[in-house]
XYZ file of C-alpha atoms in Angstrom:
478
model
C 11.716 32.831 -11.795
C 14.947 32.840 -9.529
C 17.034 32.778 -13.214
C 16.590 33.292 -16.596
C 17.007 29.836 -17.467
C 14.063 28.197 -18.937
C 11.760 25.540 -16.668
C 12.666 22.510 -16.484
C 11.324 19.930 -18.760
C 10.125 17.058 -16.915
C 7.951 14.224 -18.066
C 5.414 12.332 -15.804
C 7.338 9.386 -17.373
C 10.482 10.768 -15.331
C 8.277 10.247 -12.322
C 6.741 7.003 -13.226
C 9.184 4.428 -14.090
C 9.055 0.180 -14.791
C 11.838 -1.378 -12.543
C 12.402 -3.514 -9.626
C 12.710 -3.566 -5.911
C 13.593 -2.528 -3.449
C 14.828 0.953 -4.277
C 15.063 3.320 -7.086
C 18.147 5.562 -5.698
C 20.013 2.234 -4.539
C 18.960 -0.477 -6.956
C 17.478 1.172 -9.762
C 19.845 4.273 -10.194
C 22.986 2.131 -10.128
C 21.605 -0.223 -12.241
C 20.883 2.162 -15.269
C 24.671 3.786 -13.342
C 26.026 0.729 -14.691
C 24.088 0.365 -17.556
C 25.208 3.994 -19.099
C 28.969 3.137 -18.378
C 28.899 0.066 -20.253
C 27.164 2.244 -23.596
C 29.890 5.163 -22.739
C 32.988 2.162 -23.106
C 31.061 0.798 -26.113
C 30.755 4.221 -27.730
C 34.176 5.293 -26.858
C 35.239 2.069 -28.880
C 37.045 0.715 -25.300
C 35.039 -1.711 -24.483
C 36.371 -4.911 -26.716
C 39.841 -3.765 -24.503
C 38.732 -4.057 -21.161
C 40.523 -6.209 -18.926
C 38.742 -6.221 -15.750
C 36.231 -3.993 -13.617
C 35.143 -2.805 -10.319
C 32.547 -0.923 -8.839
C 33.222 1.499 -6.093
C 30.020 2.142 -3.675
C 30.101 5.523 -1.657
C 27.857 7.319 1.257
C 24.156 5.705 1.316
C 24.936 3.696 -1.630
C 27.881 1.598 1.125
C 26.056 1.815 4.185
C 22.276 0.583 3.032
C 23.624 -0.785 -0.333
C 23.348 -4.573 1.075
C 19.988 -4.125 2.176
C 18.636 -2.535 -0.519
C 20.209 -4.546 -3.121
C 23.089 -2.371 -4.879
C 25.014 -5.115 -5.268
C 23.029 -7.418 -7.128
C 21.614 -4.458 -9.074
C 24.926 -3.872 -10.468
C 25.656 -7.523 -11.241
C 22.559 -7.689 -12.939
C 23.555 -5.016 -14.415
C 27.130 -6.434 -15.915
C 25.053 -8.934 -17.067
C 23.528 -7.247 -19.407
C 19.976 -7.103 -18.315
C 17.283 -4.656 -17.885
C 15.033 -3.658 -14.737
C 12.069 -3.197 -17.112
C 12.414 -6.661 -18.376
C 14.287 -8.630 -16.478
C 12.216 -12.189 -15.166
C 12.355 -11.469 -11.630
C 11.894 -14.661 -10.595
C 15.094 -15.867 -12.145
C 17.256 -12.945 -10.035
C 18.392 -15.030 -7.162
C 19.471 -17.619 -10.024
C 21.595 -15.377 -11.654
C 23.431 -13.461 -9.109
C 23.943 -16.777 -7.169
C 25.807 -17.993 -11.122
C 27.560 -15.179 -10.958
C 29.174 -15.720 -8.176
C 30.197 -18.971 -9.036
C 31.358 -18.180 -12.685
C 33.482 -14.856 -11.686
C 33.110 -13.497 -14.833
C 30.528 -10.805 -17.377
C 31.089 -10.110 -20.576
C 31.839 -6.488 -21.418
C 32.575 -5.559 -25.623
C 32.197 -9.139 -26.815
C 34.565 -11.016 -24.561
C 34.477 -12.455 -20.712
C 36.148 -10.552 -17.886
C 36.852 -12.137 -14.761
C 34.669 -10.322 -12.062
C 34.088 -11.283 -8.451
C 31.046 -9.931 -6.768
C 33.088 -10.515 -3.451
C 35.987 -8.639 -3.899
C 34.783 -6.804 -7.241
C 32.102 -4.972 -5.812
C 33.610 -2.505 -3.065
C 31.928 -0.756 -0.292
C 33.172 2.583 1.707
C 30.935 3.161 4.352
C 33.110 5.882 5.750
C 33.603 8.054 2.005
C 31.046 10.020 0.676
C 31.527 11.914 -2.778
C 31.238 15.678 -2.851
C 28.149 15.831 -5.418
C 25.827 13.327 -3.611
C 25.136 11.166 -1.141
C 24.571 8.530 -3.901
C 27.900 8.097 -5.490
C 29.635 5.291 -7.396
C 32.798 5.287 -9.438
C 33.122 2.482 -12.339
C 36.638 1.160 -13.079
C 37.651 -0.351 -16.146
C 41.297 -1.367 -16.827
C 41.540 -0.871 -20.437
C 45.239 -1.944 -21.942
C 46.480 -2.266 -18.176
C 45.327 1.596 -17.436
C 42.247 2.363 -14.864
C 39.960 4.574 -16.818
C 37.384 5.483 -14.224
C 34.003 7.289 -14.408
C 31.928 8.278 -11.328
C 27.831 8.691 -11.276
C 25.555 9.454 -8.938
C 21.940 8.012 -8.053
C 19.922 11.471 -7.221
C 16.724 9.672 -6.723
C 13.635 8.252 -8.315
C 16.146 6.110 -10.655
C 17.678 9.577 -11.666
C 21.418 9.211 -12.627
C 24.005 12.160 -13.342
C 28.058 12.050 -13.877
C 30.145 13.574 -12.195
C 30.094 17.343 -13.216
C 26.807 17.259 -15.506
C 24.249 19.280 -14.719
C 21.337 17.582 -12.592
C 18.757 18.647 -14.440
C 16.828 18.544 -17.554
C 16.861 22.141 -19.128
C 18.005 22.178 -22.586
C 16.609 20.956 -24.978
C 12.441 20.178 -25.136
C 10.517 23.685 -24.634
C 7.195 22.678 -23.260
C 4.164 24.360 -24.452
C 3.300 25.263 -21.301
C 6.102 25.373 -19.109
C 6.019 25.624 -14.842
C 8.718 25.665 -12.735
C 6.585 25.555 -9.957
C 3.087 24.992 -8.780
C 1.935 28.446 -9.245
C 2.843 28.852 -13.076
C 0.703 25.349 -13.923
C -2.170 26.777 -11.822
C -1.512 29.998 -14.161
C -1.967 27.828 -17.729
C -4.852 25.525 -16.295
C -6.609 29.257 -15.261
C -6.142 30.788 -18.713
C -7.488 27.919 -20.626
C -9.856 26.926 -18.328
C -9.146 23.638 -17.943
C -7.931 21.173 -15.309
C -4.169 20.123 -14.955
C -4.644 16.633 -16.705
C -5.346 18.764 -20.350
C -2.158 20.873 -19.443
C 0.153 18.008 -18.897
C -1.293 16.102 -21.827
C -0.348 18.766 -23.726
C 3.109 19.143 -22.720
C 3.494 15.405 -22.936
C 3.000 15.817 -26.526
C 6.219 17.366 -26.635
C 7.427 14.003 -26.428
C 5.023 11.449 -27.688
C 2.108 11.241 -29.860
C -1.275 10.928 -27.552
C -1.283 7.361 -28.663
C 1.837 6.878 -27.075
C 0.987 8.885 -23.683
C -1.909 6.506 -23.563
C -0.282 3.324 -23.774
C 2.362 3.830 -21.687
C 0.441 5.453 -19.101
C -1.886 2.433 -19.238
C 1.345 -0.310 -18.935
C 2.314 1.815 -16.024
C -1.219 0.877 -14.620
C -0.663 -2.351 -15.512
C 2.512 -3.014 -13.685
C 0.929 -1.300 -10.544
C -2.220 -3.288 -10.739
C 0.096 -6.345 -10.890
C 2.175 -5.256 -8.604
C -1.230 -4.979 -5.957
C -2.574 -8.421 -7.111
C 0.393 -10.055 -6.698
C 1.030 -8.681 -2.966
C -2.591 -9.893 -2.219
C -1.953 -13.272 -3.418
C 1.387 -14.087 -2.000
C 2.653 -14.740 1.546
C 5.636 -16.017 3.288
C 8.701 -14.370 4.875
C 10.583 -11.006 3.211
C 14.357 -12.025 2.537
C 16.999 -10.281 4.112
C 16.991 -11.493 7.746
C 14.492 -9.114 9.428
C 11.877 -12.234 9.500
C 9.095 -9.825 7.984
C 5.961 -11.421 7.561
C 4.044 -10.407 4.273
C 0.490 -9.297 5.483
C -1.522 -8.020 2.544
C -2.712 -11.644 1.410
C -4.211 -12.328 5.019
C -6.113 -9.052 4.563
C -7.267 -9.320 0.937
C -8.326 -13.072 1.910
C -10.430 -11.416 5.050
C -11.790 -9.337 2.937
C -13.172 -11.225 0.206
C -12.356 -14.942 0.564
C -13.336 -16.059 -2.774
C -10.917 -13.563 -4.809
C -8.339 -16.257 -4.648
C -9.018 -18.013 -8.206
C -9.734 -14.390 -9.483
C -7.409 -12.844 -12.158
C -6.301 -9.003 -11.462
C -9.224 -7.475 -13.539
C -11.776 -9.861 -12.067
C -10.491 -9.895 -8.680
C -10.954 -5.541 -8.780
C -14.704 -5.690 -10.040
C -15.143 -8.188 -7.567
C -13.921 -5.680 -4.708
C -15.728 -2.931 -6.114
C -19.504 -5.325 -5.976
C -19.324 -5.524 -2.624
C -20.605 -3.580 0.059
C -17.705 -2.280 2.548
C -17.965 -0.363 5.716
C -15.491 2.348 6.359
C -12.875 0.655 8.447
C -13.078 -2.322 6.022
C -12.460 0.244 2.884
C -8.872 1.388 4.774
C -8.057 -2.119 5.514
C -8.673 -2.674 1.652
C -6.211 0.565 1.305
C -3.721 -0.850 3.308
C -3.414 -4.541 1.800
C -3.013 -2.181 -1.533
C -0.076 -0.346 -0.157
C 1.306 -3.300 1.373
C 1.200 -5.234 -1.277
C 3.278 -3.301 -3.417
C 6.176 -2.637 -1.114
C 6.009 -6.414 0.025
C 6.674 -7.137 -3.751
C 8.645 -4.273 -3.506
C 11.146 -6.018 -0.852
C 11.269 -8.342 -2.318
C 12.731 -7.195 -5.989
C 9.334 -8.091 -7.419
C 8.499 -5.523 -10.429
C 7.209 -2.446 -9.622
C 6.617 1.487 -10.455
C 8.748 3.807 -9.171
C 6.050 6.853 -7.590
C 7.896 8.540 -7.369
C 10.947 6.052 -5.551
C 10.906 2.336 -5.525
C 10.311 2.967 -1.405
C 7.006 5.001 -1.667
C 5.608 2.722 -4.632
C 2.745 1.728 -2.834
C 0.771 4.904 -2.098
C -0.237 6.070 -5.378
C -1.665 2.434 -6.701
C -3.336 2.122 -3.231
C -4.982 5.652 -4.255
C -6.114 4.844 -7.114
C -7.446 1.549 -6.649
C -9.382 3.142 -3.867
C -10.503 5.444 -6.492
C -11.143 2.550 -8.908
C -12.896 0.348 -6.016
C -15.182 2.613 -4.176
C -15.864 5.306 -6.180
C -19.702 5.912 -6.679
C -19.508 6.159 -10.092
C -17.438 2.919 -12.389
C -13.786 4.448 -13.072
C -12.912 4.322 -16.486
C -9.465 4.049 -18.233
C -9.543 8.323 -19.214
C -9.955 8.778 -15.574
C -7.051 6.590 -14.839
C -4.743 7.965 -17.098
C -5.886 11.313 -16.008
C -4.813 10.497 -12.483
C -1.818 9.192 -13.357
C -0.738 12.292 -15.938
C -1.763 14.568 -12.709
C 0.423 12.282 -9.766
C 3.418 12.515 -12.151
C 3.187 16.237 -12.886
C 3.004 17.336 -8.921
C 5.992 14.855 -8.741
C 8.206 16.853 -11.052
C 7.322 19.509 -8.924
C 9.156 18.196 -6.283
C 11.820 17.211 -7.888
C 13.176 20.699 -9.716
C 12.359 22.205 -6.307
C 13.412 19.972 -3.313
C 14.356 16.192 -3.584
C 13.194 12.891 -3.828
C 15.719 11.162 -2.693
C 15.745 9.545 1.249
C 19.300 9.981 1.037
C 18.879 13.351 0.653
C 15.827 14.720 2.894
C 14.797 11.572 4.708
C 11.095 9.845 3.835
C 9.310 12.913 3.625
C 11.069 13.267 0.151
C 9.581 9.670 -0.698
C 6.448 9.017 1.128
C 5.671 12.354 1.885
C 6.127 13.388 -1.970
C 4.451 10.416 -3.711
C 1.207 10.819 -0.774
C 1.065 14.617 -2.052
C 1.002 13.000 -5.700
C -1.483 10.967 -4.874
C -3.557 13.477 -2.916
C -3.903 16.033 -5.997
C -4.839 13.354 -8.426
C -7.532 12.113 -6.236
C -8.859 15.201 -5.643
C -9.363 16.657 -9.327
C -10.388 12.743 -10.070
C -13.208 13.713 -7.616
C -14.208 17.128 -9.420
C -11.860 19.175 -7.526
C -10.720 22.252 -9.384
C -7.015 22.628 -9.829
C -6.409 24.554 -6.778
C -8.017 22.281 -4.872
C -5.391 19.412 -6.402
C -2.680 21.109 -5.185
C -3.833 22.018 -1.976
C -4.482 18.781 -1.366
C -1.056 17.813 -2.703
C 0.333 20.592 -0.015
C -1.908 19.191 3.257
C -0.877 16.117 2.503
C 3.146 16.899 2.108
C 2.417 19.130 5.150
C 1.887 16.522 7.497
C 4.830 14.791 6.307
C 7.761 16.871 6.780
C 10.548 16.019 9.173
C 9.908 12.563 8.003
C 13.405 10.530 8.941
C 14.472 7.472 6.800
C 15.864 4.981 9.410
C 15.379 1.280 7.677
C 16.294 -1.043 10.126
C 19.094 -3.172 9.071
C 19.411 -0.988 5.839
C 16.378 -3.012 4.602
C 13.302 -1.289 2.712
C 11.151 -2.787 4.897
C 10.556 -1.610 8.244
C 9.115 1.046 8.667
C 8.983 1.689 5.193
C 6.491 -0.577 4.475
C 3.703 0.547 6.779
C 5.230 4.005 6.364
C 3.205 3.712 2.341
C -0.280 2.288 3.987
C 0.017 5.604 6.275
C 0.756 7.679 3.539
C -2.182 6.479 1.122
C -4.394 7.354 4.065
C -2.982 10.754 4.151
C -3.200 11.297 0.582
C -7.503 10.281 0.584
C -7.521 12.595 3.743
C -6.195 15.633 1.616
C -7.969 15.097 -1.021
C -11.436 15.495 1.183
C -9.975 18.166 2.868
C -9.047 19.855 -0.102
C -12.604 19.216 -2.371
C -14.616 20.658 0.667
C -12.305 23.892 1.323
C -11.871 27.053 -0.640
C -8.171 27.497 -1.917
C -8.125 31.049 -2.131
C -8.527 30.914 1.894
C -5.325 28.762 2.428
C -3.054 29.990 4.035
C 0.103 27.281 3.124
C 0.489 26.946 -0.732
C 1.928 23.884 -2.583
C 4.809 26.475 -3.543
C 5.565 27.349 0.098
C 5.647 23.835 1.109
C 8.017 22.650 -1.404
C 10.282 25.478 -0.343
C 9.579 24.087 2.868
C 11.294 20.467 2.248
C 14.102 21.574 0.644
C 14.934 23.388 3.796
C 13.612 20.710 6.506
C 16.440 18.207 4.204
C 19.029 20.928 4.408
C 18.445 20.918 8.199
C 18.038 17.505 8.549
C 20.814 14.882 9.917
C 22.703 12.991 7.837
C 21.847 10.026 10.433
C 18.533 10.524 9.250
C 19.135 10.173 5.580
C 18.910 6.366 4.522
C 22.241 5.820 6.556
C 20.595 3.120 8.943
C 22.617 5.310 11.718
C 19.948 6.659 13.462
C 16.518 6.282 14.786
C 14.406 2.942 14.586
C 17.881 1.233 12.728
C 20.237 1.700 16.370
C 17.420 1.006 18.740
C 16.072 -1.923 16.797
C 18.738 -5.191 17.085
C 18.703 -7.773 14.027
C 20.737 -10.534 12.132
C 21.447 -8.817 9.091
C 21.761 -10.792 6.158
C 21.974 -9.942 2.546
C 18.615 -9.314 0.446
């Protein structure tokens, strides 16, 4: 260990979050931002005195915040609603009332608030502790009282001058700070990395508990995939992006349209698909859920809002073409093992696009995937992780660059490519020997952090480089 602090206690449910689209560092983070403020005035007995507010937008948060839906996330927010239950379909209702009415209702009573002039963005200031910042303002008895948060990534939100992390407190049976300490407990009880995480998880939750909310998790993704396969038309927010994955699920099996989301999966899985027509099947998954995904449909963050689609791709390709019928232990399995590499990630690198590009996104939730498949497909826990590492391998460098600050091109494709990736690991991996590797999951995390260190800011979910200045569009709001 570099200290003598304990590891980190992460859950896979820190990985695996229930919100909406389209990001979890721009829309969800400031939404539960917003969210914890409000509780803070509350429990500091201020809120009943509030006279107005105003949210202050910083770094990535000002420059993509439009396109990926900050503001509305913090109206919705002020409204008093919440990502994981929130009717989605009713958003564009509600933000456009808001901006009629001018007013939310903060400790009991109705403050005026105008998204217009209410909601400020400084494209040009960025906050010392993150790319990611915001600043709250209340004006309590005629005084500002302001608090400022930041949105680290994967929905992730600290204050200004609290520790990022998650040290004190839980002490997990077995603990791992890194890849090489889990491979340590899974060799000296001889099990795979699904019964260690289980185990730890029961730190939290009772195994009833894991269970369920691993399987609404599923749930949300497989909804999430059915949905994108059943609805087309034009993504909002001026780009003109045509939603693709219906046109390819139709292809693919033209009588799945009347077919609920369980019914419409065994009916993949009973037919008879040649290669190229099982990655087109992997695509339309990953599309799917980042078309939703764009367009603030409800999805699972895996670990960001912008890489949601590779792991439920994954797994449905598990689920669809496996030889032998998937059942719900081997889902939950997969799903215990995809968060667990994720936390991985996060106590030693970043998640967050604003921080190392999309290889902290894609590249991260493709190496979640990979391991999961693999010890889903017998592979030892060694194997796992080195398919986890081949797959982050051949991600790094990744820029994020979405055109017009939008999470949709490239970032849509940019999940199809990296479910692809993930299955190509995980065969890699299961027919290799680990011990002969000479790149371990360890050493490629290490790896990321640096690439992000080194990386340009213009690279970092700023829309100032790459694809976003060479590509010209009408930008309009999300």
């Amino acid at each position: 260990m570099a200290d003598s602090l304990p590891p980190e206690a992460l859950s896979v449910f820190d990985m695996l979050k229930i919100g909406v689209g389209p990001s979890s560092s721009h829309t969800l983070g400031p939404w539960r931002a917003v969210q914890r403020w409000l509780g803070e005035l509350q429990a500091a007995g201020l809120a009943e005195r509030v006279d107005a507010v105003q949210i202050h937008l910083y770094g990535s948060l000002a420059l993509t915040g439009r396109g990926h839906c900050t503001d509305q996330a913090v109206m919705l927010a002020l409204l008093g609603y919440d990502p994981v239950t929130i009717p989605v379909d009713q958003i564009p209702a509600l933000v456009a009332d808001l901006a009629l009415r001018q007013r939310v209702e903060v400790g009991g009573h109705a403050v005026l608030f105008d998204p217009a002039t209410d909601i400020v963005f400084h494209p040009a200031e960025r906050l010392p502790g993150h790319a990611n910042g915001m600043t709250c303002v209340a004006v309590v008895d005629g005084v500002e009282r302001a608090s400022t948060y930041y949105s680290v990534g994967g929905g992730f939100v600290v204050a200004q001058g609290e520790v990022a992390d998650q040290r004190a407190g839980v002490r997990l049976p077995h603990p791992a700070q890194v890849p090489a300490e889990m491979l340590a407990h899974c060799a000296a009880g001889a099990c795979r990395l699904a019964d260690v995480v289980w185990r730890n998880e029961r730190s939290w939750r009772t195994d009833a508990e894991i269970r369920a909310q691993i399987l609404a998790i599923w749930d949300v993704m497989k909804m999430g995939v059915w949905r994108g396969c059943h609805t087309e038309g034009i993504l909002p927010g001026g780009l003109e992006v045509e939603r693709r994955a219906a046109g390819i699920a139709r292809r693919l099996l033209p009588e799945g349209d009347e077919l609920g989301p369980d019914e419409w999966i065994a009916a993949i899985r009973a037919q008879t698909y040649r290669f190229p027509e099982v990655l087109q099947w992997v695509s339309a998954f990953a599309l799917a859920v980042n078309e939703e995904n764009a367009n603030l449909g409800r999805v699972v963050t895996a670990p960001t809002n912008g890489a949601a689609g590779v792991i439920p791709a994954v797994l449905l390709y598990h689920v669809c073409f496996s030889e032998e019928p998937v059942t719900e232990d081997t889902i939950v399995d997969f799903l215990l093992v995809a968060g667990e590499v994720g936390t991985f990630f996060k106590k030693g690198a970043t998640i967050s696009a604003a921080m190392g590009g999309c290889q902290a996104e894609v590249g991260v939730s493709s190496a979640m995937a990979a391991a999961a498949l693999c010890e889903a497909q017998g592979g030892s826990p060694a194997q796992a992780f080195q398919a986890a590492e081949i797959a982050m391998e051949h991600h790094l460098g990744m820029t994020c660059d979405p055109i017009g600050g939008l999470v949709q091109i490239p970032c849509i494709e940019r999940n199809t490519m990296g479910a692809v990736k993930a299955i190509n690991a995980a065969e890699l991996a299961g027919a290799g020997a680990p011990e002969r590797a000479r790149v371990s999951l360890d050493a490629v995390i290490k790896t990321l952090r640096q690439t992000a260190e080194d990386m340009s800011d213009k690279y970092k979910e700023t829309s100032q480089g790459g694809l976003a200045t060479n590509v010209s569009v009408r930008f309009t709001e999300c």
